[in-house]
XYZ file of C-alpha atoms in Angstrom:
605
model
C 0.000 0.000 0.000
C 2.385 2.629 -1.263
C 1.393 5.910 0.136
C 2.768 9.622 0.358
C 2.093 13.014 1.260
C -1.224 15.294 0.672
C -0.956 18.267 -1.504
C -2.459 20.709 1.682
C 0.234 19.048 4.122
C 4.129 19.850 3.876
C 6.582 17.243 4.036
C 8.275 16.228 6.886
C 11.969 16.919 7.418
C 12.860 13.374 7.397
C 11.055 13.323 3.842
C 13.409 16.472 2.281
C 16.378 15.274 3.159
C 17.424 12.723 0.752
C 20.124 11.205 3.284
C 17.349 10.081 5.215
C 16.010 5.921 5.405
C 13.144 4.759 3.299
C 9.908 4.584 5.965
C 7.265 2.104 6.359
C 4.451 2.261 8.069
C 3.987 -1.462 10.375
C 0.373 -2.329 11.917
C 1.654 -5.287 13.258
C -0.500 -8.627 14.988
C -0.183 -12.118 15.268
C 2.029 -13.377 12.452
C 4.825 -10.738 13.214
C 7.291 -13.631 14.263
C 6.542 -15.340 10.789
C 6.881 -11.916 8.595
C 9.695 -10.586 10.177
C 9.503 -7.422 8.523
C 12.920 -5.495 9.849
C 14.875 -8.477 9.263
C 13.746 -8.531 5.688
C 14.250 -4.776 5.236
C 17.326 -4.465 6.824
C 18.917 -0.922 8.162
C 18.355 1.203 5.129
C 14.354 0.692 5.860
C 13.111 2.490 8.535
C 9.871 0.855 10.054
C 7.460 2.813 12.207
C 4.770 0.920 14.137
C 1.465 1.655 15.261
C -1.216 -0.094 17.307
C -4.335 1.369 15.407
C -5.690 1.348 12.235
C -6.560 4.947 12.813
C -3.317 6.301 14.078
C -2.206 4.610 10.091
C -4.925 6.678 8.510
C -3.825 10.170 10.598
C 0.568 9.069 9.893
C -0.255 8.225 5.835
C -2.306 11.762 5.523
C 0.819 14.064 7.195
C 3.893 12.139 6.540
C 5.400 10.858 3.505
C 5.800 6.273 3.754
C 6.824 4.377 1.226
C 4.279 1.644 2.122
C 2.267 0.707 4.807
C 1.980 -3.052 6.467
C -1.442 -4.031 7.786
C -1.133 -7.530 9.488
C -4.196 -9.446 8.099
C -6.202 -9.956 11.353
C -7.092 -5.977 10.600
C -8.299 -6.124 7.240
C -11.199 -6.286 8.651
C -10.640 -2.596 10.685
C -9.391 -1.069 8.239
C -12.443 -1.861 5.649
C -14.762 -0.271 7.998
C -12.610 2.808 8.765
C -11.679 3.294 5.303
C -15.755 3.496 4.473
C -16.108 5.661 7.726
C -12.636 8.223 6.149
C -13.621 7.181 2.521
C -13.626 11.071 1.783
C -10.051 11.714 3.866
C -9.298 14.435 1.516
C -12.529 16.431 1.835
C -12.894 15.904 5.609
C -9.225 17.533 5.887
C -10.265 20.626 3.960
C -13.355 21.466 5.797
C -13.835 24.573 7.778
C -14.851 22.789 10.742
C -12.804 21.011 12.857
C -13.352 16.844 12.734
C -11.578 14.486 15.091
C -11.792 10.581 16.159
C -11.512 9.993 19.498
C -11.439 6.874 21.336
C -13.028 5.694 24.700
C -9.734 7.625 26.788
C -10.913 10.630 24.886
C -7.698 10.243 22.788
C -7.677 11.932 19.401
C -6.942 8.903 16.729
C -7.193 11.257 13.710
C -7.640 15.023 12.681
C -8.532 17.695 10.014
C -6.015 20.999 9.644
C -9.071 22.843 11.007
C -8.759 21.451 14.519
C -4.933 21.390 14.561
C -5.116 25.369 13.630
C -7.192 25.462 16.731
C -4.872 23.396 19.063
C -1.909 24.944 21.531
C 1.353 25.216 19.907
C 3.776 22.002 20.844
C 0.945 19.991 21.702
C 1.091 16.374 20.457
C -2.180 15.942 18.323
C -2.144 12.215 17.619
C -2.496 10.433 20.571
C -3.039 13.510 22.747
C -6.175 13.724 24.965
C -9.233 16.498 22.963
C -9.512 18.564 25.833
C -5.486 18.715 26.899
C -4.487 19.901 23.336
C -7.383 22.459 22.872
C -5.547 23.905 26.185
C -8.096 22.727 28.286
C -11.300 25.058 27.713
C -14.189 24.927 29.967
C -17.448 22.959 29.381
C -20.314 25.406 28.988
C -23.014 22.569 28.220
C -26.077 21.664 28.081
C -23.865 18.475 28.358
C -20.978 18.837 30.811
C -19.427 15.638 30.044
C -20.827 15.238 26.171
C -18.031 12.736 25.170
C -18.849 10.039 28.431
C -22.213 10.435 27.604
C -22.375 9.594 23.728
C -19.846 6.133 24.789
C -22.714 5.517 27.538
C -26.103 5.927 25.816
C -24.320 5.305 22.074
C -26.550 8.370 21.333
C -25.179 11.693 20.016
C -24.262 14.523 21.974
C -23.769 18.411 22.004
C -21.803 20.706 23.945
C -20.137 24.226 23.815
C -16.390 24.814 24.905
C -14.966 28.351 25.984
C -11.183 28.515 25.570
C -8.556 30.380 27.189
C -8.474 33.259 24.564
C -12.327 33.476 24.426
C -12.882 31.043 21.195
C -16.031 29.328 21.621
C -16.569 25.764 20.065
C -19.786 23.926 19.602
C -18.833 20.158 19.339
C -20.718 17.516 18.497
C -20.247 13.494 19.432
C -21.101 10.839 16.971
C -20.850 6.978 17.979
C -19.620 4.696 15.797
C -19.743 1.200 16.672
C -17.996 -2.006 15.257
C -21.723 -2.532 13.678
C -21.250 0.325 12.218
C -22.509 3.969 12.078
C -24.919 5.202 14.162
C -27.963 6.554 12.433
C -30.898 8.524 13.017
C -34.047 6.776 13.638
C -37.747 8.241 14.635
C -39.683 7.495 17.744
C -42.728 8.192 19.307
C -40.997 10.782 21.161
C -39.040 12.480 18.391
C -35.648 10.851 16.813
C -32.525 9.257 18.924
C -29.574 7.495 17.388
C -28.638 3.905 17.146
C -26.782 1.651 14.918
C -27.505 1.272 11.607
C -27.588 -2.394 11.497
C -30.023 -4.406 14.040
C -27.332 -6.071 16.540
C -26.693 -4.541 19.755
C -24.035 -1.622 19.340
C -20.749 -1.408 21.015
C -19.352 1.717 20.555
C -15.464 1.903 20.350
C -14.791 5.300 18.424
C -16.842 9.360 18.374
C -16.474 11.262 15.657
C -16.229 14.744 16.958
C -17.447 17.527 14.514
C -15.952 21.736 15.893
C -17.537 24.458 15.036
C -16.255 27.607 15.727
C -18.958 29.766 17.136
C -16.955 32.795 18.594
C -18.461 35.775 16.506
C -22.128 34.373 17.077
C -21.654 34.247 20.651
C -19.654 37.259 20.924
C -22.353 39.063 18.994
C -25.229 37.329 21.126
C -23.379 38.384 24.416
C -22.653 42.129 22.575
C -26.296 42.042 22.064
C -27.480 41.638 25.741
C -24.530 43.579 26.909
C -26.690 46.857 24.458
C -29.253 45.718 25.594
C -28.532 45.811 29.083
C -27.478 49.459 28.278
C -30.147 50.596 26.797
C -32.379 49.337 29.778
C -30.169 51.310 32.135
C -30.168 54.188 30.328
C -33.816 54.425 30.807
C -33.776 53.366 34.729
C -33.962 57.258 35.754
C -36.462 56.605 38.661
C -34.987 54.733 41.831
C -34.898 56.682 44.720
C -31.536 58.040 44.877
C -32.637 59.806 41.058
C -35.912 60.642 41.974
C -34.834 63.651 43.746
C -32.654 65.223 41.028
C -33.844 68.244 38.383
C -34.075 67.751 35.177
C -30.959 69.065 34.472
C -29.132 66.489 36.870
C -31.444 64.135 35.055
C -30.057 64.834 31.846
C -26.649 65.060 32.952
C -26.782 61.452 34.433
C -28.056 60.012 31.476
C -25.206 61.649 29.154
C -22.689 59.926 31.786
C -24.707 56.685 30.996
C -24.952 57.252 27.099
C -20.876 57.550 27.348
C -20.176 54.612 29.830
C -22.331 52.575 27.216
C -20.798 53.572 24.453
C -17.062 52.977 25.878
C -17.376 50.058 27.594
C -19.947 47.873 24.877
C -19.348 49.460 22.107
C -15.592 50.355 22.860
C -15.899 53.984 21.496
C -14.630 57.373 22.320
C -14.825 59.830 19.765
C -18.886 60.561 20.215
C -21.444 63.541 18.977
C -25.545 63.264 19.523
C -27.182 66.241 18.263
C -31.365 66.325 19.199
C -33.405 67.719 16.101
C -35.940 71.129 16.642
C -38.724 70.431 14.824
C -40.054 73.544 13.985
C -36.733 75.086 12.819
C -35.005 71.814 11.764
C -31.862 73.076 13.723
C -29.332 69.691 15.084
C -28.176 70.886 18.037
C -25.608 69.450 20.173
C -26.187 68.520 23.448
C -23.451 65.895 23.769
C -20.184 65.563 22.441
C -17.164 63.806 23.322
C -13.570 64.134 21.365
C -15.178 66.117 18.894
C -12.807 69.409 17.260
C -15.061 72.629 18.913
C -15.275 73.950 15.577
C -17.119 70.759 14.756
C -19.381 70.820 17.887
C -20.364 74.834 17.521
C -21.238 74.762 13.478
C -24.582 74.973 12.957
C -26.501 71.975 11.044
C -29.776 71.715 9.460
C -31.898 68.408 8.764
C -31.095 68.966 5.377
C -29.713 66.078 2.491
C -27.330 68.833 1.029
C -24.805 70.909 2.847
C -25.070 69.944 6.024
C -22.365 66.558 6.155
C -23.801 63.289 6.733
C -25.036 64.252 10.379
C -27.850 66.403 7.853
C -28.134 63.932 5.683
C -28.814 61.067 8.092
C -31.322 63.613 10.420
C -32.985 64.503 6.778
C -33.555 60.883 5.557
C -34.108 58.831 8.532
C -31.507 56.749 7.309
C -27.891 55.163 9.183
C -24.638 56.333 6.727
C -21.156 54.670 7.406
C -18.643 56.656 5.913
C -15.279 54.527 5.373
C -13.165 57.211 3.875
C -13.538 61.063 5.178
C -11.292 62.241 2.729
C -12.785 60.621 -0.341
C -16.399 61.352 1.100
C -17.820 64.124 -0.231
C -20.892 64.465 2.242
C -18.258 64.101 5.316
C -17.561 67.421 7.048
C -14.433 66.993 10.070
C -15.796 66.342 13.358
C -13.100 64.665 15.076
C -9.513 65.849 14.426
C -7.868 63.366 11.963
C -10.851 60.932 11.976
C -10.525 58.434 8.815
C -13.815 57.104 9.094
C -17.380 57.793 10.856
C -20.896 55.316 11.515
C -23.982 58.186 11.878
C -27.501 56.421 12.974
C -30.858 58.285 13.102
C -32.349 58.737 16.969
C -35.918 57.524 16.097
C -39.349 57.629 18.107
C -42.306 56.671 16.596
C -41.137 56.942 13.596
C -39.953 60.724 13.381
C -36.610 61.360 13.513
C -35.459 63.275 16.926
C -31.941 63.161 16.217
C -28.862 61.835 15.643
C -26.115 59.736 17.186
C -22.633 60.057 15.517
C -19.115 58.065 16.280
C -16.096 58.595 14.527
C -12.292 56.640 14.228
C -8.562 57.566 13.272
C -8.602 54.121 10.915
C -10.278 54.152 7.508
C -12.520 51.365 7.068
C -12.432 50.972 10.907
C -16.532 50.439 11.231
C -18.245 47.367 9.964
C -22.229 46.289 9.354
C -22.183 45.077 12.572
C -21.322 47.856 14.178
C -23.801 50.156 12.475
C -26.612 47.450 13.737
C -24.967 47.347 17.174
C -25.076 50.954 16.967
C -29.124 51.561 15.384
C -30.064 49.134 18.526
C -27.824 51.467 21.242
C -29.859 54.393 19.512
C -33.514 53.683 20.001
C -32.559 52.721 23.713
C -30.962 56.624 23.898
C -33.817 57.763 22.200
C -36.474 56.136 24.460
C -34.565 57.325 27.703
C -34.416 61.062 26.148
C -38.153 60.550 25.791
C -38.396 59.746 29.287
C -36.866 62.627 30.957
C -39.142 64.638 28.773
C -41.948 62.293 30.040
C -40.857 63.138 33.381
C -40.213 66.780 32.364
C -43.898 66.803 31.068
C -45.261 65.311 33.963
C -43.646 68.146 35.993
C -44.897 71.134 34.079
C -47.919 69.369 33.691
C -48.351 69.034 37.827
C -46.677 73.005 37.758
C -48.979 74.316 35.447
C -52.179 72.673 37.343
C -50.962 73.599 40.251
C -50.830 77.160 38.928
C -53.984 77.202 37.015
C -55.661 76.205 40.280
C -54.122 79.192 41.970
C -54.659 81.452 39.606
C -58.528 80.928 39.219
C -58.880 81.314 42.605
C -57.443 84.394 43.217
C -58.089 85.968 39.403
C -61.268 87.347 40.072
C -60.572 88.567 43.369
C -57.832 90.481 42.669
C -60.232 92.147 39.490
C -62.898 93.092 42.159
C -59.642 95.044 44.119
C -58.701 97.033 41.014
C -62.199 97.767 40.475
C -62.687 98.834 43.749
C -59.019 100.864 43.605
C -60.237 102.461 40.738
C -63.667 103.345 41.626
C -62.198 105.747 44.651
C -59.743 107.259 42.458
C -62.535 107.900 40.268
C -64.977 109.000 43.380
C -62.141 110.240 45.699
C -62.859 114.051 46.498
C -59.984 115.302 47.973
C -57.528 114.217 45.350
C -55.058 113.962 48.465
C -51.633 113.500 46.144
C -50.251 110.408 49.599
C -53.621 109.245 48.785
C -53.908 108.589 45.109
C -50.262 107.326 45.265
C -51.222 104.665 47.900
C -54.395 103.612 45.444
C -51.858 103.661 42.246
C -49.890 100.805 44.244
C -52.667 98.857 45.418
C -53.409 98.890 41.509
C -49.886 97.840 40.703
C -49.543 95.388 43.259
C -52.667 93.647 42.780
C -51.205 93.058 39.033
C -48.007 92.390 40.127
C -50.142 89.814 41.980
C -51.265 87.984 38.958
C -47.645 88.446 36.851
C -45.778 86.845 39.904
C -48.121 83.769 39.601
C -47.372 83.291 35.985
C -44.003 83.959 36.568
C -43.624 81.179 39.578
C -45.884 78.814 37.088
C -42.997 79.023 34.229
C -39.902 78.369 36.450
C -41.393 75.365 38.250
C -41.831 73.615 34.407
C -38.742 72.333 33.550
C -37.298 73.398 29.722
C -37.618 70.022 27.910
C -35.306 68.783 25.098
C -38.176 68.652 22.975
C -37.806 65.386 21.202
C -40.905 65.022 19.333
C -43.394 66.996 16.990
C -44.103 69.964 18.922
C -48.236 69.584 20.446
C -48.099 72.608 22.067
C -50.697 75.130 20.773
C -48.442 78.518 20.285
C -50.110 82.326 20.189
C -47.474 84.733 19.943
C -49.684 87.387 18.597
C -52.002 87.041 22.079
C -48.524 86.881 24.046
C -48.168 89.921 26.455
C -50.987 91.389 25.449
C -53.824 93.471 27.683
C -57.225 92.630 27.314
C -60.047 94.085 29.419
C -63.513 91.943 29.437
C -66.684 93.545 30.319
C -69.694 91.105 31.447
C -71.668 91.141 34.840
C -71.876 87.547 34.392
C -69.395 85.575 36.981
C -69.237 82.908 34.792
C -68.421 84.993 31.463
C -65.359 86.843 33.276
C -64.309 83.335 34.900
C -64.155 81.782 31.577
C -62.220 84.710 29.796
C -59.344 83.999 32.349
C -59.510 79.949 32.097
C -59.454 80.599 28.289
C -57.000 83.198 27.456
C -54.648 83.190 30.495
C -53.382 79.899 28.779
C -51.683 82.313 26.144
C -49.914 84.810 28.840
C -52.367 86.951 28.119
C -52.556 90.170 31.000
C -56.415 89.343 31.607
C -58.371 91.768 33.913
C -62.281 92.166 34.015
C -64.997 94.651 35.179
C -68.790 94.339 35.723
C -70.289 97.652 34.087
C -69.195 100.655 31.629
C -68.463 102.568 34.878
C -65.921 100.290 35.867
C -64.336 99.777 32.680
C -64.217 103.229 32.135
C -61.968 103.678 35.440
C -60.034 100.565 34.250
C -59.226 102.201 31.326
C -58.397 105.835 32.344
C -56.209 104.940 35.200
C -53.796 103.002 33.097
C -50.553 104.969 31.653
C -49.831 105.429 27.916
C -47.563 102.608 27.837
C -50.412 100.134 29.923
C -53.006 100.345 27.647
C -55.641 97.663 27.095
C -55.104 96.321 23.222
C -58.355 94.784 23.163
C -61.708 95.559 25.038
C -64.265 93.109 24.887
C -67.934 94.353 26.436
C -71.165 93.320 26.630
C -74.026 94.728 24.405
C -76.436 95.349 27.323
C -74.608 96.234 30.835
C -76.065 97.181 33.873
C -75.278 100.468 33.650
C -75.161 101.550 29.781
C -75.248 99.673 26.690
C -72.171 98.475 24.819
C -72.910 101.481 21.929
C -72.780 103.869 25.192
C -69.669 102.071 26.306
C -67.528 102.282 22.973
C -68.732 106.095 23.027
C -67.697 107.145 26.581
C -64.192 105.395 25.256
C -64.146 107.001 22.355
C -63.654 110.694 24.065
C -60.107 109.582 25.328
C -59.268 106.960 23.371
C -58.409 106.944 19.572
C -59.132 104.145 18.089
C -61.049 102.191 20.515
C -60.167 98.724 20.139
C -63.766 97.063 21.183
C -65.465 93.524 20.287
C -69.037 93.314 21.179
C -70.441 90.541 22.903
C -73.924 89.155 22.569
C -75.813 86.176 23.270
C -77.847 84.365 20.761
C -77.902 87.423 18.261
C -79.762 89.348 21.229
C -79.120 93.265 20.657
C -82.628 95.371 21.931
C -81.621 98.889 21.217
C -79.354 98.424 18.102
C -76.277 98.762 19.672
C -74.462 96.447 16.655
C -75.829 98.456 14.531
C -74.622 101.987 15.661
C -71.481 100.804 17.193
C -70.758 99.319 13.760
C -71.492 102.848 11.921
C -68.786 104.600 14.650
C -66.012 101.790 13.762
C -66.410 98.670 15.587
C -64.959 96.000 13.674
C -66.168 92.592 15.216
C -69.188 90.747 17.461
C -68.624 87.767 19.430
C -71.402 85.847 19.999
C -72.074 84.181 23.626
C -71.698 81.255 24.362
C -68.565 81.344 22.614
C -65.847 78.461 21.474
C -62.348 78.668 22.382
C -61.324 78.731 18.388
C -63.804 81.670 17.636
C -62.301 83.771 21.010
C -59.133 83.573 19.775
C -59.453 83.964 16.255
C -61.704 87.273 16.620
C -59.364 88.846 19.267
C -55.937 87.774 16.808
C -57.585 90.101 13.829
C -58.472 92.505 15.727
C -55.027 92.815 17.211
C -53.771 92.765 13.525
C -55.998 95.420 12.405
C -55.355 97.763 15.222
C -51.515 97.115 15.258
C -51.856 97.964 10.966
C-alpha cells in the first residue's frame, strides 16, 4: 500500500532530506514472528509501528511512507474505517474542525481545522481532545458530552470556551464495530442507534468543531446593548428621583458615554437632538469632537449639512469609510478616517442623531452600524423619558398654577375695580392718597404676573424630542385685554381661556368700571383689546364704545352678545362709529381667539 504526502500538508523533514532511510508504516499482529519485517528490510528501511488502524490513517495523511503493512487480522478494521474516512481528503479541507476519538478521549485522527485550533507544541495524535485544545471549559447543556455519547451510544452536544475566548460547539457521533450510528424516529421524536439491528458497542466518536466565537460574541454584545439601553432608561430609583431635570439629563449623558465605551468600545462621540419647527441639530453631547465641529450649525437637510444632515434629513444610518474621499463628510473629530452616523428615532420621526467617529479608515463594519441603530432607540427612548418626566412636571406646575390662579383671578379684578372706583370718586384728590391707590393697583397686578411667573420656572425646559403639540399664540402673548360682562361665569371663563396664552387678563362688571379701568392706566399700559357686553347694567355696549371714544383713539372694542340678542341696536350703531367685530355668547375657544388675533392685527396695521 504505497502511500505519500497530501498536496495541503508539507513534508516532513525526514522526507526532504534525501540522506534520510526509506519509511514504512507497520500495523503489526499475530504473524509478526513469521513476517519478520525489519529483518527482511534491513537498516536502510526504517519501520514505524502503530497499534491502530486509525493512528495509520492520521501518519499516511501528514507524513510521507513508502508503504504501509497491515497484518491481516485488521483487514477487517481497516475496511470499515476506510468506508467511515472514505472522503479523507474532503474531511481535511473542511472549515470545521473533525476528530476521532477513542473511549480515553484520545484523538486517533484530525482535520487541519482542529490542529489550527490546538496549543502550539501539543502532540495531536495520541493527545487527549480537551489537553491539546488547552483545556477550555465545558459550557453545556452536556458537561461531560463525550462520556455520555460512549454511555447511551446516542449523540451529543456541547459548547467549549477557551482560554483566549474562542467558543466551540462540538458535536459526538458513535460509531460502533456494527457500524454507524444513524438517526431513527420514535414516538418521542428521533434518537440514534446503529444502523444495522445487533446490539451496538461503541469503540470510536467522531467529533465535529464548530467555531462559534463571533455568534456568541455578537449574542453576548447584544445583551450587553441591551442591558445598556435598559439602564439608560432606569432614571427613577430613589436616589434619582430627587434630582432636576438638568441632573437628570446630565446622568443620562454619563450613561450614554459609559455605554458607548465600555460595549461598544468607542470614544470619539457627537448626539445632536433635532428642533422640529426650525429643523436646527443641536448638540447637546459631544465627546472628542474638534469645537469647531461641535459649535457649526446643522440643518436636517440632504445637502450641505455633512452626513449628520443627511442622516437627520432621511431617517436613514450612513457609514462613511473614507472622510477624505467622502464628499458628504464634514471633520468632526480631528484626523478621523472614518465615521458610523444612525438616526435617533421615536415613533417613527426622527429626533436626532447619534454620531461616532475613528482615526482608521474602514475601521466600522455592518455590525457595528446594527450594534449601533439598537444602542440608539434605547438613547432615544430614555431622552423621551426625561421629557416624560419633564412633562409630567410642568404638567403638575402648570395645574398647580392654574388652580391658583382661578382662585385668586377674580378677586384680585374686584380690588382694582374697587381701587379704581375711589380714584374715580375720591374728592380730595389727596396726592399720599392717590399714590397709595396707584400701588394697590400695581400690586394687585403684580399679583397675577408673579403667579405666571412662579408657574414658568417650576416647568422644567424640555429637550423637545418630538413633533411639537403645544398650541403657540405669539400674537395674544403679552398682550392686555379688558372683558366687560356682569356675568361671573363669562369673566371666569375669559381667564380659564385666554390666560393659557400669557395673556394680561383683567375684568370689570359695568361701563363705569371699565371706564376707570381704562383711564387709570398709563400710555404705555393700555388695554389692546376691550371686549364688552351689548347690554350692561349700567349703559349699553354702543354707550360704552362712546364714553371710550372721548379719550381713546381708536377704541379697540369687540361686542359681545348672546344668541344674536341686541334690543336697542347697539351692533348696529357701534358698527357705523367703527367697531370692527361681534362675538357671539356662548362662545368656542377657536372663535375667542381667532376674533381677538384680527383685531389685534388690524389695530396694530
Amino acid at each position: 500500500m504505497p502511500s505519500g504526502p497530501t498536496s495541503s500538508e508539507p513534508q516532513s523533514t525526514e522526507a526532504s532530506n534525501a540522506a534520510s532511510p526509506t519509511r514504512i508504516l507497520y500495523l503489526g499482529g499475530s504473524s509478526d514472528s513469521l513476517v519478520a519485517l525489519r529483518e527482511r528490510c534491513g537498516e536502510k528501511v526504517e519501520v514505524v509501528e502503530i497499534d491502530s488502524t486509525l493512528k495509520a490513517l492520521a501518519l499516511v495523511a501528514r507524513h510521507n511512507y513508502a508503504a504501509v503493512y497491515v497484518d491481516a487480522e485488521y483487514f477487517a478494521d481497516v475496511t470499515n474505517v476506510g468506508q467511515l474516512l472514505q472522503n479523507d481528503r474532503i474531511l481535511r479541507s473542511m472549515a470545521d474542525g473533525v476528530v476521532m476519538l477513542d473511549r480515553e478521549n484520545t484523538v486517533m485522527w484530525f482535520n487541519d481545522s482542529f490542529e489550527a485550533w490546538c496549543k502550539d507544541g501539543q502532540q495531536v495524535i495520541g493527545g487527549n481532545f480537551y489537553r491539546v485544545l488547552g483545556g477550555p471549559e465545558i459550557l453545556g447543556p452536556d458537561f461531560c458530552p463525550f462520556h455520555s455519547a460512549f454511555a447511551t451510544g446516542a449523540c451529543s452536544v456541547s459548547t467549549l470556551r477557551t482560554e483566549d475566548n474562542r467558543y466551540f460547539k462540538i458535536h459526538a457521533t458513535p460509531v460502533s464495530k456494527n457500524g454507524p450510528i444513524e438517526d431513527v424516529a420514535t414516538k418521542d421524536g428521533f434518537s440514534s442507534r446503529p444502523a444495522k439491528s445487533e446490539p451496538a458497542k461503541t469503540e470510536h466518536l467522531i467529533v465535529t468543531v464548530h467555531d462559534v466565537s463571533d455568534e456568541v460574541l455578537q449574542q453576548q454584545k447584544l445583551a450587553a446593548i441591551h442591558q445598556a439601553g435598559t439602564d439608560l432608561a432606569d432614571l427613577l430609583p430613589d436616589e434619582v428621583a430627587t434630582l432636576d431635570y438638568t441632573e437628570r439629563v446630565d446622568l443620562l449623558k454619563e450613561n450614554i458615554l459609559h455605554c458607548m465605551q465600555d460595549v461598544l468600545q468607542l470614544d470619539v462621540i457627537e448626539i445632536r437632538m433635532l428642533d422640529q419647527q426650525t429643523r436646527k441639530l443641536e448638540p447637546v453631547m459631544a465627546v472628542g469632537m474638534a469645537p469647531v465641529a461641535v459649535e457649526r450649525e446643522l440643518l436636517a437637510d440632504s445637502s450641505g449639512n455633512g452626513v449628520t444632515g443627511f442622516v437627520a434629513s432621511t431617517g436613514k444610518s450612513y457609514l462613511c469609510g473614507h472622510t477624505t474621499e467622502d464628499p458628504l463628510y464634514l471633520e468632526g473629530a480631528e484626523g478621523a478616517r472614518s465615521s458610523l452616523t444612525v438616526p435617533l428615532m421615536l415613533h417613527d420621526v426622527v429626533i436626532g442623531t447619534l454620531n461616532v467617529e475613528s482615526p482608521e479608515s474602514n475601521a466600522f463594519t455592518e455590525s457595528d452600524l446594527q450594534f449601533l441603530e439598537i444602542f440608539a432607540r434605547s438613547v432615544a427612548a430614555a431622552i423621551n423619558t426625561l421629557d416624560l418626566l419633564a412633562a409630567e412636571k410642568a404638567s403638575t406646575a402648570a395645574a398647580s398654577v392654574e388652580a391658583i390662579h382661578s382662585a385668586v383671578a377674580l378677586p384680585i379684578d374686584i380690588i382694582l375695580n374697587d381701587a379704581v372706583n375711589v380714584m374715580e370718586s375720591y374728592i380730595g384728590h389727596d396726592e399720599p392718597v392717590l399714590e397709595r391707590l396707584h400701588r394697590i393697583l400695581q400690586n394687585a397686578r403684580d399679583i397675577k404676573m408673579m403667579i405666571h411667573e412662579v408657574g414658568q420656572s417650576m416647568a422644567p425646559v424640555t429637550a423637545q424630542v418630538g413633533p411639537d403639540t403645544d398650541e403657540k399664540r405669539p400674537i395674544l402673548a403679552g398682550k392686555r385685554i379688558l372683558v366687560v360682562d356682569d356675568d361671573d361665569s363669562v369673566r371666569a371663563a375669559a381667564h380659564e381661556l385666554l390666560d393659557r396664552y400669557h395673556c394680561v387678563l383683567e375684568t370689570a362688571h359695568n361701563g363705569n368700571e371699565a371706564t376707570y379701568m381704562v383711564r387709570n392706566l398709563s400710555e404705555n399700559e393700555r388695554y389692546d383689546i376691550i371686549l364688552a357686553d351689548i347690554r350692561l347694567p349700567d349703559m349699553s355696549g354702543y354707550d360704552l364704545f362712546m364714553k371710550l371714544k372721548e379719550f381713546l383713539d381708536p377704541v379697540p372694542l369687540v361686542l359681545m352678545t348672546g344668541f344674536g340678542y341686541d334690543p336697542g341696536h347697539s351692533i348696529v350703531k357701534a358698527r357705523r362709529e367703527g367697531v370692527r367685530s361681534v362675538l357671539y355668547k356662548p362662545f368656542r375657544l377657536d372663535q375667542l381667539i381667532s376674533t381677538i388675533e384680527d383685531n389685534l392685527q388690524a389695530f396694530q396695521a
